[in-house]
Short mmCIF file of C-alpha atoms and ligand atoms in Angstrom, two decimals:
data_model
loop_
_atom_site.label_atom_id
_atom_site.label_comp_id
_atom_site.label_asym_id
_atom_site.label_seq_id
_atom_site.Cartn_x
_atom_site.Cartn_y
_atom_site.Cartn_z
CA MET A 426 13.49 9.51 -17.59
CA ASP A 427 10.92 8.80 -20.43
CA ASN A 428 8.32 10.77 -22.17
CA LYS A 429 5.44 9.75 -20.04
CA GLN A 430 7.37 10.46 -16.97
CA LYS A 431 8.18 14.06 -18.19
CA LEU A 432 4.81 14.81 -19.20
CA PHE A 433 3.68 13.80 -15.58
CA ILE A 434 6.39 16.07 -14.11
CA ASP A 435 5.19 18.96 -16.43
CA GLU A 436 1.76 18.61 -15.07
CA SER A 437 2.98 18.49 -11.37
CA ARG A 438 4.44 21.88 -12.27
CA ARG A 439 1.22 23.35 -13.55
CA ILE A 440 -0.35 22.16 -10.28
CA ALA A 441 2.30 23.53 -8.02
CA LYS A 442 1.57 26.98 -9.30
CA VAL A 443 -2.16 26.36 -8.31
CA ILE A 444 -1.00 25.58 -4.69
CA ARG A 445 1.38 28.49 -4.56
CA ASP A 446 -1.62 30.71 -5.16
CA ALA A 447 -3.84 29.21 -2.59
CA SER A 448 -5.01 31.32 0.22
CA GLU A 449 -6.20 28.02 2.25
CA ILE A 450 -6.02 24.63 1.71
CA ALA A 451 -8.32 21.80 2.79
CA ILE A 452 -6.50 18.53 2.57
CA PHE A 453 -8.18 15.21 2.39
CA THR A 454 -6.56 11.96 2.48
CA HIS A 455 -7.26 7.98 2.80
CA ILE A 456 -6.33 6.46 6.07
CA ASP A 457 -3.68 3.77 5.16
CA ALA A 458 -0.07 4.34 5.26
CA ASP A 459 0.19 5.67 1.59
CA GLY A 460 -2.86 7.96 2.33
CA ILE A 461 -1.23 9.17 5.68
CA THR A 462 2.10 9.87 4.21
CA SER A 463 0.48 11.79 1.19
CA GLY A 464 -1.65 13.87 3.51
CA SER A 465 1.45 14.76 5.64
CA ILE A 466 3.28 15.59 2.45
CA ALA A 467 0.47 18.04 1.51
CA TYR A 468 0.34 19.45 4.93
CA GLN A 469 4.15 20.19 5.09
CA VAL A 470 4.10 21.82 1.98
CA ALA A 471 1.26 24.05 2.92
CA LEU A 472 2.98 24.83 6.36
CA ARG A 473 6.20 25.57 4.49
CA LEU A 474 4.46 27.96 2.27
CA GLY A 475 2.73 29.66 5.07
CA ILE A 476 -0.63 28.81 3.98
CA ARG A 477 -3.56 27.99 6.01
CA ALA A 478 -4.25 24.42 5.97
CA GLU A 479 -6.29 21.54 7.57
CA ILE A 480 -6.22 17.84 7.16
CA ASN A 481 -8.85 15.64 7.09
CA PHE A 482 -8.77 11.53 6.91
CA LEU A 483 -11.41 9.63 4.98
CA LYS A 484 -12.03 5.74 5.39
CA LYS A 485 -13.82 6.07 2.07
CA LEU A 486 -15.48 8.38 -0.49
CA ASP A 487 -19.01 7.91 0.21
CA ASP A 488 -21.89 10.36 0.02
CA ALA A 489 -21.28 11.93 3.46
CA ALA A 490 -17.54 12.24 2.54
CA VAL A 491 -18.47 14.11 -0.71
CA GLU A 492 -20.66 16.33 1.05
CA THR A 493 -17.94 17.25 3.62
CA ILE A 494 -15.67 17.90 0.77
CA ARG A 495 -18.18 19.91 -1.19
CA SER A 496 -18.65 22.05 1.97
CA ARG A 497 -15.09 23.45 1.69
CA LYS A 498 -15.64 25.09 -1.86
CA ASP A 499 -14.47 28.33 -0.48
CA CYS A 500 -10.78 27.13 -0.37
CA LEU A 501 -8.59 24.99 -2.56
CA ILE A 502 -9.21 21.07 -1.85
CA TRP A 503 -6.01 18.89 -2.18
CA MET A 504 -7.07 15.20 -2.27
CA ASN A 505 -4.72 12.49 -1.89
CA ASP A 506 -5.08 8.59 -2.53
CA LEU A 507 -8.83 8.99 -3.13
CA GLY A 508 -10.87 10.90 -5.76
CA SER A 509 -9.86 9.55 -9.20
CA GLY A 510 -12.64 7.11 -9.26
CA TYR A 511 -15.27 9.73 -8.54
CA ILE A 512 -14.21 12.90 -10.25
CA SER A 513 -17.75 13.64 -11.60
CA ARG A 514 -19.05 14.14 -8.03
CA PHE A 515 -16.52 17.05 -7.42
CA SER A 516 -17.48 19.42 -10.45
CA GLY A 517 -17.31 23.05 -9.98
CA LEU A 518 -14.95 22.52 -7.14
CA LYS A 519 -11.23 24.12 -7.02
CA MET A 520 -9.36 21.25 -6.45
CA VAL A 521 -6.14 19.14 -6.75
CA ILE A 522 -6.35 15.47 -6.93
CA ALA A 523 -3.20 13.39 -6.38
CA ASP A 524 -4.13 9.71 -6.87
CA HIS A 525 -3.09 6.59 -8.17
CA HIS A 526 -6.36 4.55 -8.46
CA GLU A 527 -7.92 3.53 -11.64
CA PRO A 528 -9.54 6.95 -12.74
CA GLU A 529 -13.36 6.92 -13.66
CA ILE A 530 -13.26 6.26 -17.62
CA GLU A 531 -16.77 7.80 -17.88
CA ASN A 532 -15.50 11.16 -17.17
CA PRO A 533 -15.04 13.51 -19.96
CA ILE A 534 -11.46 13.89 -20.79
CA LEU A 535 -9.29 16.05 -23.27
CA THR A 536 -6.33 14.64 -25.03
CA GLU A 537 -3.56 17.33 -25.59
CA ASN A 538 0.04 16.52 -27.08
CA GLY A 539 -0.32 13.03 -25.77
CA ARG A 540 -1.66 13.92 -22.51
CA THR A 541 -5.17 13.18 -21.02
CA ARG A 542 -6.62 16.03 -19.10
CA LEU A 543 -10.02 16.42 -17.54
CA ALA A 544 -12.46 18.65 -19.25
CA GLU A 545 -13.32 20.20 -15.75
CA SER A 546 -10.79 22.96 -15.56
CA SER A 547 -11.09 23.94 -12.03
CA ILE A 548 -9.81 20.36 -11.15
CA CYS A 549 -6.12 19.73 -11.44
CA HIS A 550 -5.86 15.88 -11.78
CA LEU A 551 -2.57 14.30 -11.34
CA ASN A 552 -2.83 10.50 -11.79
CA ALA A 553 -0.10 8.48 -13.45
CA HIS A 554 -2.76 6.28 -15.42
CA LEU A 555 -3.73 9.43 -17.35
CA PHE A 556 -0.18 9.20 -18.91
CA GLY A 557 0.07 5.50 -19.21
CA ILE A 558 1.97 4.70 -16.15
CA GLU A 559 0.79 1.78 -14.01
CA GLY A 560 -0.49 3.02 -10.61
CA SER A 561 -0.10 -0.14 -8.38
CA THR A 562 3.58 -0.81 -9.19
CA GLU A 563 5.25 2.32 -10.42
CA ILE A 564 3.67 5.20 -8.36
CA SER A 565 1.89 5.39 -5.06
CA SER A 566 -0.18 8.42 -4.13
CA SER A 567 2.74 9.45 -1.54
CA THR A 568 5.19 9.63 -4.61
CA THR A 569 2.37 11.37 -6.72
CA SER A 570 1.92 14.16 -3.84
CA TYR A 571 5.68 14.15 -3.50
CA PHE A 572 6.19 15.36 -7.15
CA ILE A 573 4.02 18.22 -6.53
CA ALA A 574 5.65 19.13 -3.25
CA ARG A 575 9.22 18.98 -5.39
CA SER A 576 7.60 21.34 -7.86
CA VAL A 577 6.39 23.56 -5.36
CA ASP A 578 9.93 24.14 -3.95
CA ASN A 579 13.09 21.99 -4.63
CA ARG A 580 13.85 22.23 -0.86
CA ASN A 581 10.93 19.74 -0.50
CA LYS A 582 13.00 16.98 -1.71
CA ASP A 583 13.54 16.23 2.03
CA LEU A 584 9.81 14.83 1.67
CA SER A 585 10.99 11.91 -0.57
CA ALA A 586 11.85 9.75 2.64
CA ILE A 587 8.11 9.75 3.64
CA ALA A 588 7.01 9.66 0.12
CA LEU A 589 9.01 6.24 -0.08
CA VAL A 590 7.42 4.87 3.15
CA GLY A 591 3.85 5.39 1.45
CA ALA A 592 5.22 3.46 -1.74
CA ILE A 593 6.36 0.33 0.45
CA GLY A 594 3.30 0.57 2.49
CA ASP A 595 1.17 0.14 -0.59
CA LEU A 596 3.33 -3.02 -1.59
CA GLN A 597 4.64 -1.23 -4.78
CA ASP A 598 7.86 -3.00 -4.64
CA SER A 599 6.34 -6.47 -4.50
CA ARG A 600 6.12 -7.12 -8.20
CA PHE A 601 9.82 -6.47 -9.08
CA GLY A 602 11.32 -7.00 -5.63
CA LYS A 603 12.18 -3.35 -5.67
CA LEU A 604 10.80 0.23 -6.36
CA THR A 605 10.67 0.85 -10.08
CA GLY A 606 9.19 3.48 -12.23
CA MET A 607 8.36 6.87 -10.73
CA ASN A 608 9.03 5.57 -7.28
CA ARG A 609 12.61 4.89 -8.41
CA LEU A 610 12.85 8.60 -9.43
CA VAL A 611 11.77 9.47 -5.80
CA LEU A 612 14.27 6.80 -4.50
CA GLU A 613 17.14 8.77 -6.50
CA ASP A 614 16.08 11.99 -4.91
CA ALA A 615 16.17 10.41 -1.39
CA LEU A 616 19.60 8.88 -2.00
CA SER A 617 20.99 12.34 -3.19
CA GLU A 618 19.48 14.03 -0.19
CA GLY A 619 20.99 11.37 2.10
CA CYS A 620 17.56 10.18 3.76
CA VAL A 621 17.62 6.78 2.61
CA SER A 622 20.04 3.77 2.31
CA VAL A 623 19.36 0.88 0.06
CA ILE A 624 20.58 -2.48 1.31
CA ARG A 625 20.49 -6.07 0.06
CA ASP A 626 18.86 -8.06 2.68
CA THR A 627 16.11 -10.52 3.38
CA LYS A 628 12.63 -9.50 2.70
CA PHE A 629 11.16 -10.73 5.77
CA TYR A 630 8.71 -8.56 7.51
CA GLY A 631 9.73 -7.42 11.22
CA LYS A 632 13.76 -7.41 10.93
CA GLU A 633 13.89 -4.56 13.49
CA THR A 634 10.72 -5.33 15.64
CA ARG A 635 10.22 -9.01 15.80
CA PRO A 636 11.90 -11.79 18.02
CA LEU A 637 13.94 -13.80 15.26
CA SER A 638 11.88 -17.06 15.81
CA LYS A 639 8.61 -15.07 15.15
CA LEU A 640 10.04 -13.20 12.13
CA LEU A 641 10.61 -16.68 10.48
CA GLU A 642 7.28 -18.41 12.05
CA TYR A 643 5.22 -15.60 10.75
CA SER A 644 6.61 -15.06 7.28
CA VAL A 645 4.25 -15.36 4.45
CA ASP A 646 6.13 -13.55 1.82
CA PRO A 647 8.23 -15.41 1.14
CA GLN A 648 6.62 -18.83 2.80
CA ILE A 649 9.55 -20.98 4.51
CA PRO A 650 8.76 -24.57 3.94
CA GLY A 651 8.34 -26.28 7.41
CA VAL A 652 8.65 -23.28 9.25
CA SER A 653 6.18 -20.67 8.27
CA SER A 654 2.98 -20.88 10.42
CA ASP A 655 4.35 -23.75 12.51
CA PRO A 656 4.73 -22.33 16.12
CA GLY A 657 8.09 -24.12 17.76
CA ALA A 658 9.62 -25.05 14.23
CA ALA A 659 11.71 -21.55 14.02
CA SER A 660 13.06 -22.01 17.40
CA ARG A 661 14.17 -25.87 16.42
CA LEU A 662 15.81 -24.67 13.28
CA LEU A 663 17.76 -21.97 14.91
CA GLU A 664 19.11 -24.25 17.53
CA SER A 665 19.85 -27.05 15.00
CA LEU A 666 21.91 -24.25 13.06
CA GLY A 667 23.70 -23.54 16.26
CA ILE A 668 22.61 -19.92 16.36
CA ASP A 669 22.94 -17.90 19.51
CA TYR A 670 19.72 -15.95 19.12
CA ARG A 671 19.34 -14.68 22.60
CA VAL A 672 20.47 -11.58 24.34
CA GLN A 673 19.77 -10.31 27.76
CA GLY A 674 16.94 -12.97 28.30
CA ARG A 675 14.99 -12.27 25.22
CA GLU A 676 15.42 -13.12 21.51
CA LYS A 677 17.57 -11.01 19.27
CA THR A 678 15.77 -9.24 16.21
CA TRP A 679 17.16 -10.07 12.53
CA ARG A 680 19.10 -6.81 12.70
CA GLU A 681 20.81 -7.85 16.20
CA THR A 682 21.73 -11.22 14.80
CA ASP A 683 25.15 -11.65 13.73
CA ILE A 684 25.70 -11.29 9.87
CA ASP A 685 27.46 -14.94 9.64
CA ASP A 686 24.29 -16.33 11.46
CA ARG A 687 22.01 -14.45 9.13
CA ARG A 688 23.64 -15.84 5.96
CA LYS A 689 23.54 -19.42 7.68
CA ILE A 690 19.65 -19.12 7.97
CA VAL A 691 19.16 -17.60 4.57
CA SER A 692 21.29 -20.41 3.09
CA PHE A 693 19.53 -23.09 4.92
CA ILE A 694 16.00 -21.66 3.63
CA VAL A 695 17.26 -21.57 0.18
CA GLN A 696 18.57 -25.10 0.24
CA LYS A 697 15.09 -26.13 1.84
CA MET A 698 13.09 -24.46 -1.05
CA ILE A 699 15.15 -25.78 -3.73
CA SER A 700 14.72 -29.44 -2.26
CA GLU A 701 10.96 -28.73 -2.29
CA GLY A 702 11.01 -27.62 -5.95
CA ILE A 703 10.10 -24.06 -5.26
CA PRO A 704 10.24 -22.10 -8.43
CA ALA A 705 13.54 -20.13 -8.65
CA GLU A 706 11.70 -16.79 -8.95
CA GLN A 707 10.06 -17.31 -5.51
CA ILE A 708 13.61 -18.57 -4.13
CA ASN A 709 15.06 -15.16 -5.53
CA SER A 710 12.49 -13.08 -3.84
CA ILE A 711 13.94 -14.02 -0.39
CA VAL A 712 16.54 -11.24 -0.72
CA GLY A 713 16.24 -7.97 -2.29
CA GLU A 714 16.52 -4.36 -2.07
CA THR A 715 15.29 -3.03 1.49
CA TYR A 716 15.05 0.76 2.43
CA LEU A 717 16.19 2.33 5.57
CA ILE A 718 14.68 5.74 6.31
CA ARG A 719 16.28 8.63 7.76
CA ASP A 720 14.09 11.54 7.82
CA PRO A 721 16.18 14.59 8.35
CA ARG A 722 13.25 16.54 10.05
CA ALA A 723 12.80 13.41 12.63
CA GLU A 724 13.51 13.88 16.30
CA GLU A 725 16.08 11.13 17.47
CA ASP A 726 14.38 7.95 19.24
CA ASP A 727 16.17 4.74 19.15
CA ARG A 728 12.86 2.66 19.06
CA MET A 729 11.70 4.29 15.63
CA PRO A 730 12.04 1.57 12.99
CA SER A 731 13.87 2.74 10.17
CA ASP A 732 13.01 -0.16 7.69
CA ALA A 733 10.56 1.26 5.36
CA LYS A 734 8.33 -1.59 5.67
CA GLU A 735 8.09 -1.36 9.49
CA PHE A 736 7.71 2.31 9.18
CA ALA A 737 4.65 1.99 6.89
CA THR A 738 3.04 -0.85 9.19
CA LEU A 739 3.48 1.44 12.11
CA ILE A 740 1.59 4.26 10.23
CA ASN A 741 -0.94 1.75 8.92
CA ALA A 742 -1.71 0.62 12.39
CA CYS A 743 -2.50 4.27 13.50
CA GLY A 744 -4.88 4.62 10.59
CA ARG A 745 -6.51 1.24 11.21
CA TYR A 746 -7.50 2.24 14.85
CA GLU A 747 -8.58 5.73 13.62
CA LYS A 748 -5.40 7.30 15.58
CA TYR A 749 -4.83 9.51 12.38
CA ASP A 750 -3.10 12.41 14.16
CA THR A 751 -0.61 10.05 15.64
CA GLY A 752 0.18 8.69 12.15
CA LEU A 753 0.41 12.16 10.65
CA ASN A 754 2.77 13.42 13.63
CA LEU A 755 5.12 10.32 12.86
CA CYS A 756 5.12 11.37 9.41
CA LEU A 757 6.02 15.13 10.21
CA GLY A 758 8.97 13.61 12.26
CA ARG A 759 7.62 13.65 15.91
CA ARG A 760 8.84 10.66 18.25
CA GLY A 761 8.60 10.50 21.91
CA GLU A 762 5.07 10.20 23.27
CA VAL A 763 3.59 9.96 19.54
CA LEU A 764 5.86 6.88 19.08
CA ASP A 765 4.70 5.32 22.44
CA SER A 766 1.16 5.59 21.27
CA ALA A 767 2.03 4.35 17.65
CA LEU A 768 3.80 1.21 19.05
CA SER A 769 0.95 0.18 21.46
CA LEU A 770 -1.25 0.51 18.28
CA LEU A 771 0.99 -1.78 16.48
CA ASP A 772 0.74 -4.31 19.30
CA GLU A 773 -3.12 -4.19 19.18
CA HIS A 774 -3.02 -4.34 15.38
CA ARG A 775 -0.68 -7.53 15.27
CA ARG A 776 -2.92 -9.37 17.83
CA ASN A 777 -5.93 -8.63 15.90
CA VAL A 778 -4.42 -9.59 12.57
CA ALA A 779 -3.11 -12.88 14.26
CA ASN A 780 -6.52 -13.73 15.91
CA THR A 781 -8.71 -13.07 12.87
CA ILE A 782 -6.35 -14.97 10.57
CA ARG A 783 -6.67 -18.03 13.00
CA MET A 784 -10.53 -17.60 13.18
CA VAL A 785 -10.68 -17.47 9.20
CA LYS A 786 -8.51 -20.44 8.79
CA LEU A 787 -10.57 -22.56 11.44
CA GLU A 788 -13.67 -21.53 9.53
CA GLY A 789 -12.22 -22.22 6.17
CA LEU A 790 -12.93 -20.26 3.08
CA GLY A 791 -16.20 -20.42 0.83
CA GLN A 792 -15.32 -21.56 -2.74
CA MET A 793 -16.58 -20.32 -6.27
CA SER A 794 -14.88 -20.94 -9.48
CA THR A 795 -12.47 -17.96 -9.67
CA LEU A 796 -12.59 -16.81 -6.10
CA GLN A 797 -12.52 -17.81 -2.51
CA TYR A 798 -14.16 -15.84 0.37
CA PHE A 799 -14.66 -15.14 4.15
CA HIS A 800 -16.65 -12.91 6.22
CA THR A 801 -15.51 -11.65 9.57
CA THR A 802 -19.09 -10.09 10.35
CA ASP A 803 -18.43 -8.07 13.53
CA ARG A 804 -15.82 -10.34 15.08
CA ALA A 805 -12.76 -8.12 14.01
CA PRO A 806 -12.19 -4.43 13.29
CA ASP A 807 -13.40 -3.85 9.52
CA SER A 808 -10.30 -1.88 8.77
CA ILE A 809 -8.18 -5.14 8.83
CA VAL A 810 -10.02 -7.03 6.29
CA GLY A 811 -7.90 -5.85 3.31
CA THR A 812 -4.74 -6.88 5.46
CA ILE A 813 -6.16 -10.46 6.18
CA ALA A 814 -7.09 -10.99 2.63
CA GLY A 815 -3.66 -9.79 1.48
CA ILE A 816 -1.90 -12.18 3.94
CA LEU A 817 -4.20 -15.06 2.89
CA MET A 818 -3.50 -14.47 -0.74
CA LYS A 819 0.24 -15.04 0.01
CA SER A 820 -0.40 -18.02 2.35
CA LYS A 821 0.28 -21.59 1.41
CA ASP A 822 -3.22 -22.44 3.03
CA VAL A 823 -5.44 -20.85 -0.03
CA ASN A 824 -5.59 -21.56 -3.63
CA GLU A 825 -3.42 -19.16 -5.23
CA ALA A 826 -5.14 -19.44 -8.67
CA LYS A 827 -8.12 -17.87 -6.98
CA VAL A 828 -8.92 -14.31 -5.91
CA VAL A 829 -9.29 -13.77 -1.89
CA VAL A 830 -12.43 -11.85 -0.84
CA GLY A 831 -12.88 -10.66 2.55
CA PHE A 832 -16.28 -9.18 3.99
CA ALA A 833 -16.75 -7.24 7.17
CA TYR A 834 -19.64 -5.35 8.65
CA SER A 835 -18.80 -1.65 8.73
CA GLU A 836 -21.04 1.12 9.76
CA GLY A 837 -24.53 -0.69 8.89
CA LYS A 838 -22.93 -1.68 5.50
CA VAL A 839 -20.40 -4.31 4.45
CA LYS A 840 -16.88 -3.55 3.48
CA VAL A 841 -15.27 -5.75 0.86
CA SER A 842 -11.67 -6.33 0.40
CA CYS A 843 -10.20 -8.41 -2.63
CA ARG A 844 -6.82 -9.40 -3.45
CA GLY A 845 -5.19 -11.03 -6.48
CA ASN A 846 -1.34 -11.92 -7.16
CA THR A 847 0.88 -11.01 -9.97
CA GLU A 848 0.28 -14.26 -11.83
CA LEU A 849 -3.43 -13.81 -11.81
CA VAL A 850 -2.83 -10.00 -13.31
CA GLY A 851 -0.58 -11.48 -15.79
CA ILE A 852 -3.45 -13.67 -17.21
CA GLY A 853 -5.85 -10.89 -17.53
CA LEU A 854 -7.13 -10.25 -13.92
CA ASN A 855 -8.27 -6.40 -13.41
CA LEU A 856 -9.88 -6.17 -9.85
CA ALA A 857 -10.61 -2.55 -9.93
CA GLU A 858 -12.93 -3.16 -12.77
CA ALA A 859 -14.30 -6.50 -11.80
CA VAL A 860 -15.17 -4.95 -8.21
CA ARG A 861 -16.55 -1.89 -9.57
CA ILE A 862 -18.87 -3.63 -11.88
CA ALA A 863 -19.87 -6.24 -9.20
CA ALA A 864 -20.43 -3.46 -6.48
CA GLU A 865 -22.65 -1.33 -8.80
CA SER A 866 -24.50 -4.69 -9.76
CA VAL A 867 -25.75 -4.69 -6.12
CA GLY A 868 -26.03 -0.85 -5.80
CA GLY A 869 -22.71 -0.44 -4.06
CA ILE A 870 -19.44 1.33 -4.93
CA GLY A 871 -15.96 -0.23 -5.61
CA GLY A 872 -12.79 0.25 -7.27
CA GLY A 873 -9.06 0.25 -6.73
CA HIS A 874 -5.91 -1.69 -8.51
CA SER A 875 -5.92 -4.43 -11.10
CA ILE A 876 -4.10 -6.68 -7.92
CA ALA A 877 -6.08 -5.12 -5.15
CA ALA A 878 -9.83 -3.42 -4.79
CA GLY A 879 -12.49 -3.11 -2.54
CA ALA A 880 -16.16 -2.10 -2.16
CA THR A 881 -18.76 -1.13 0.06
CA ILE A 882 -22.24 -2.87 -0.36
CA ASP A 883 -25.42 -3.27 1.44
CA VAL A 884 -25.74 -5.88 4.22
CA GLY A 885 -27.35 -9.09 2.58
CA GLN A 886 -25.88 -8.43 -0.94
CA GLU A 887 -22.76 -10.61 -0.32
CA GLN A 888 -23.76 -13.69 -2.28
CA ASN A 889 -24.97 -11.38 -5.30
CA PHE A 890 -21.75 -9.49 -5.18
CA LEU A 891 -20.00 -12.91 -5.25
CA ASN A 892 -21.81 -14.11 -8.13
CA SER A 893 -21.37 -10.94 -10.29
CA LEU A 894 -17.50 -10.86 -9.19
CA ASP A 895 -16.97 -14.52 -9.99
CA ARG A 896 -18.54 -13.87 -13.51
CA GLN A 897 -16.52 -10.84 -14.13
CA ILE A 898 -13.32 -12.52 -13.23
CA ALA A 899 -14.14 -15.64 -15.39
CA GLN A 900 -14.63 -13.32 -18.28
CA GLN A 901 -11.37 -11.39 -17.74
CA LEU A 902 -9.31 -14.44 -17.62
CA ARG A 903 -11.12 -16.25 -20.51
CA ALA A 904 -10.83 -12.97 -22.49
CA GLU A 905 -7.00 -12.84 -21.95
CA SER A 906 -6.53 -16.67 -22.68
CA ALA A 907 -8.38 -16.22 -26.01
CA ALA A 908 -6.24 -13.20 -27.02
CA PRO A 909 -3.34 -13.54 -29.34
CA ILE A 910 0.05 -14.12 -27.46
CA SER A 911 1.25 -10.40 -26.69
CA ALA A 912 3.96 -8.69 -24.53
CA ASN A 913 1.61 -8.93 -21.70
CA SER A 914 3.18 -12.38 -20.41
CA SER A 915 2.42 -13.84 -17.34
CA SER A 916 5.86 -13.62 -16.00
CA PRO A 917 6.46 -9.95 -14.99
CA GLN A 918 9.22 -8.19 -17.32
CA GLU A 919 11.24 -5.69 -15.15
CA PRO A 920 10.60 -2.08 -16.75
CA LYS A 921 13.25 0.18 -17.77
CA GLN A 922 14.26 2.54 -15.08
O1 LIG B 1285 -5.88 2.28 -1.19
P1 LIG B 1285 -4.68 1.69 -1.72
O2 LIG B 1285 -4.24 1.95 -2.86
O3 LIG B 1285 -3.76 2.35 -0.89
O4 LIG B 1285 -4.74 0.15 -1.18
C1 LIG B 1285 -3.54 -0.35 -1.50
C2 LIG B 1285 -3.51 -1.80 -1.01
O5 LIG B 1285 -3.44 -2.71 -2.01
C3 LIG B 1285 -2.22 -2.28 -0.22
O6 LIG B 1285 -2.62 -2.04 1.10
C4 LIG B 1285 -1.77 -3.66 -0.52
O7 LIG B 1285 -2.69 -4.62 0.16
C5 LIG B 1285 -2.43 -3.81 -1.92
N1 LIG B 1285 -1.59 -3.94 -2.96
C6 LIG B 1285 -0.87 -5.22 -3.39
N2 LIG B 1285 0.03 -5.26 -4.23
C7 LIG B 1285 0.11 -4.28 -5.05
C8 LIG B 1285 -0.19 -2.84 -4.65
C9 LIG B 1285 -1.27 -2.77 -3.83
O8 LIG B 1285 -1.45 -6.16 -2.77
N3 LIG B 1285 1.16 -4.28 -6.15
O1 LIG B 1286 -9.94 -1.37 1.54
P1 LIG B 1286 -8.98 -2.39 0.69
O2 LIG B 1286 -7.51 -2.05 1.34
O3 LIG B 1286 -9.26 -3.58 0.47
O4 LIG B 1286 -8.77 -1.37 -0.69
C1 LIG B 1286 -8.23 -1.97 -1.61
C2 LIG B 1286 -7.98 -0.85 -2.67
O5 LIG B 1286 -9.11 -0.57 -3.27
C3 LIG B 1286 -7.45 0.34 -2.27
O6 LIG B 1286 -6.59 1.03 -3.30
C4 LIG B 1286 -8.84 1.31 -2.04
O7 LIG B 1286 -8.40 2.55 -2.02
C5 LIG B 1286 -9.47 1.01 -3.26
N1 LIG B 1286 -10.98 1.10 -3.17
C6 LIG B 1286 -11.69 1.83 -4.05
N2 LIG B 1286 -12.97 1.93 -3.84
C7 LIG B 1286 -13.65 1.55 -2.70
C8 LIG B 1286 -12.91 0.75 -1.91
C9 LIG B 1286 -11.70 0.46 -2.09
O8 LIG B 1286 -11.04 2.41 -4.83
N3 LIG B 1286 -14.97 1.72 -2.70
#
């Protein structure tokens, strides 16, 4: 553990005392997998302490949400996965903020023994950025909340399993192909509690829930040349490799496929990628650490995916379709009927994502010098625009040197989701800042991480927002190319653990 991490954990201990002393807690959290897992950790902590608690889910922090939060000034407010960007709106409240988004910089801060603190003494702010720790790769909101939970009571270490699901849901392992930094400390706890196993396997999504040919056809990260996005190609490949991929009249999943057959598939894909001249770094990313979750609190149910990525997608689907309690209950270990509803939401989610991607590809993306954009208007649920932007950014159908921006109408406004990639961040992209400035320039609000950010703006302001964002990104990339060569190189260096 390095000094920054020690200071972070010291701060979590100070916050744990505030939580233990509370008589009532109002929990607020975001609606994605990281938010729902974080909220469930806070809720479980309160239940175990015997403190009266309620949990509220927020799609975004708009004026109405701030008003709701402020109306709970009678009790301790525990915010998860939201809040760091807007602390000045909470002055005077008794509050814990456990977040990993870039904090509001204008907010007055004090520096004390190398630690950065808020001047506002009634707000306890646990955010890795304040300690010089990267919030989009080294720590999620769920792992932030987990550190508080563990400081409240060491027995809360069993919550490490669900904390990891949040980190994986936020793609925190994508940069190095495995969990690193503070997330890795949580992984160590989970390993010692026996609630996770780490196996080297392919990084394909859907190893437990997709038919084998669909797993290959839908793979965007990594892309399989000649197979991804080509219906029929995967089945032809499996047949040409002589793989028996059917069982009881249906296709096997990856997990059900014989180990030698899995090896055959991987070595074919690797050969194919080499012959297509794909960079070694990308080829290596096919296989890596994958995490199988065994939550000791959970009811037995064979249908529950144990792969952390699939677990997270299930929670995400609950959030995207506003079934927050279903997501929360899954995180608390309920299965049975709760799982029935979650699985049908997942089906609906997959259908919506597939149809929307098809629609966007058919229409094509608008092009500007540093970005490419699409607008789903009201033809898809607004909650999936970020998922679509993320998938497109990784697909071979878009220009990987440009940011992807997605718009969707949402409750009389426009929801904006922007996604970059590691390469662009390596050459200076900071979407959190660019999106915040562009949103504010058109009277909206925005923020997030350097690689992924979002905003809400008024209908009709899309083009002005794009013009401003294009300028901001161009400036960031120019500034970096003009800077002397530093440790911030474009190929990611694996951090020390
Ligand atoms: O609200 P929030 O932080 O949870 O949103 C995180 C989103 O950012 C993820 O859903 C993911 O799409 C994106 N992300 C990413 N790459 C990372 C970290 C996050 O694309 N390294
Ligand atoms: O909504 P989307 O998934 O695109 O959000 C990407 C990231 O930007 C998330 O981490 C989200 O919490 C953050 N965000 C923000 N402020 C907004 C909208 C999104 O910090 N107004």
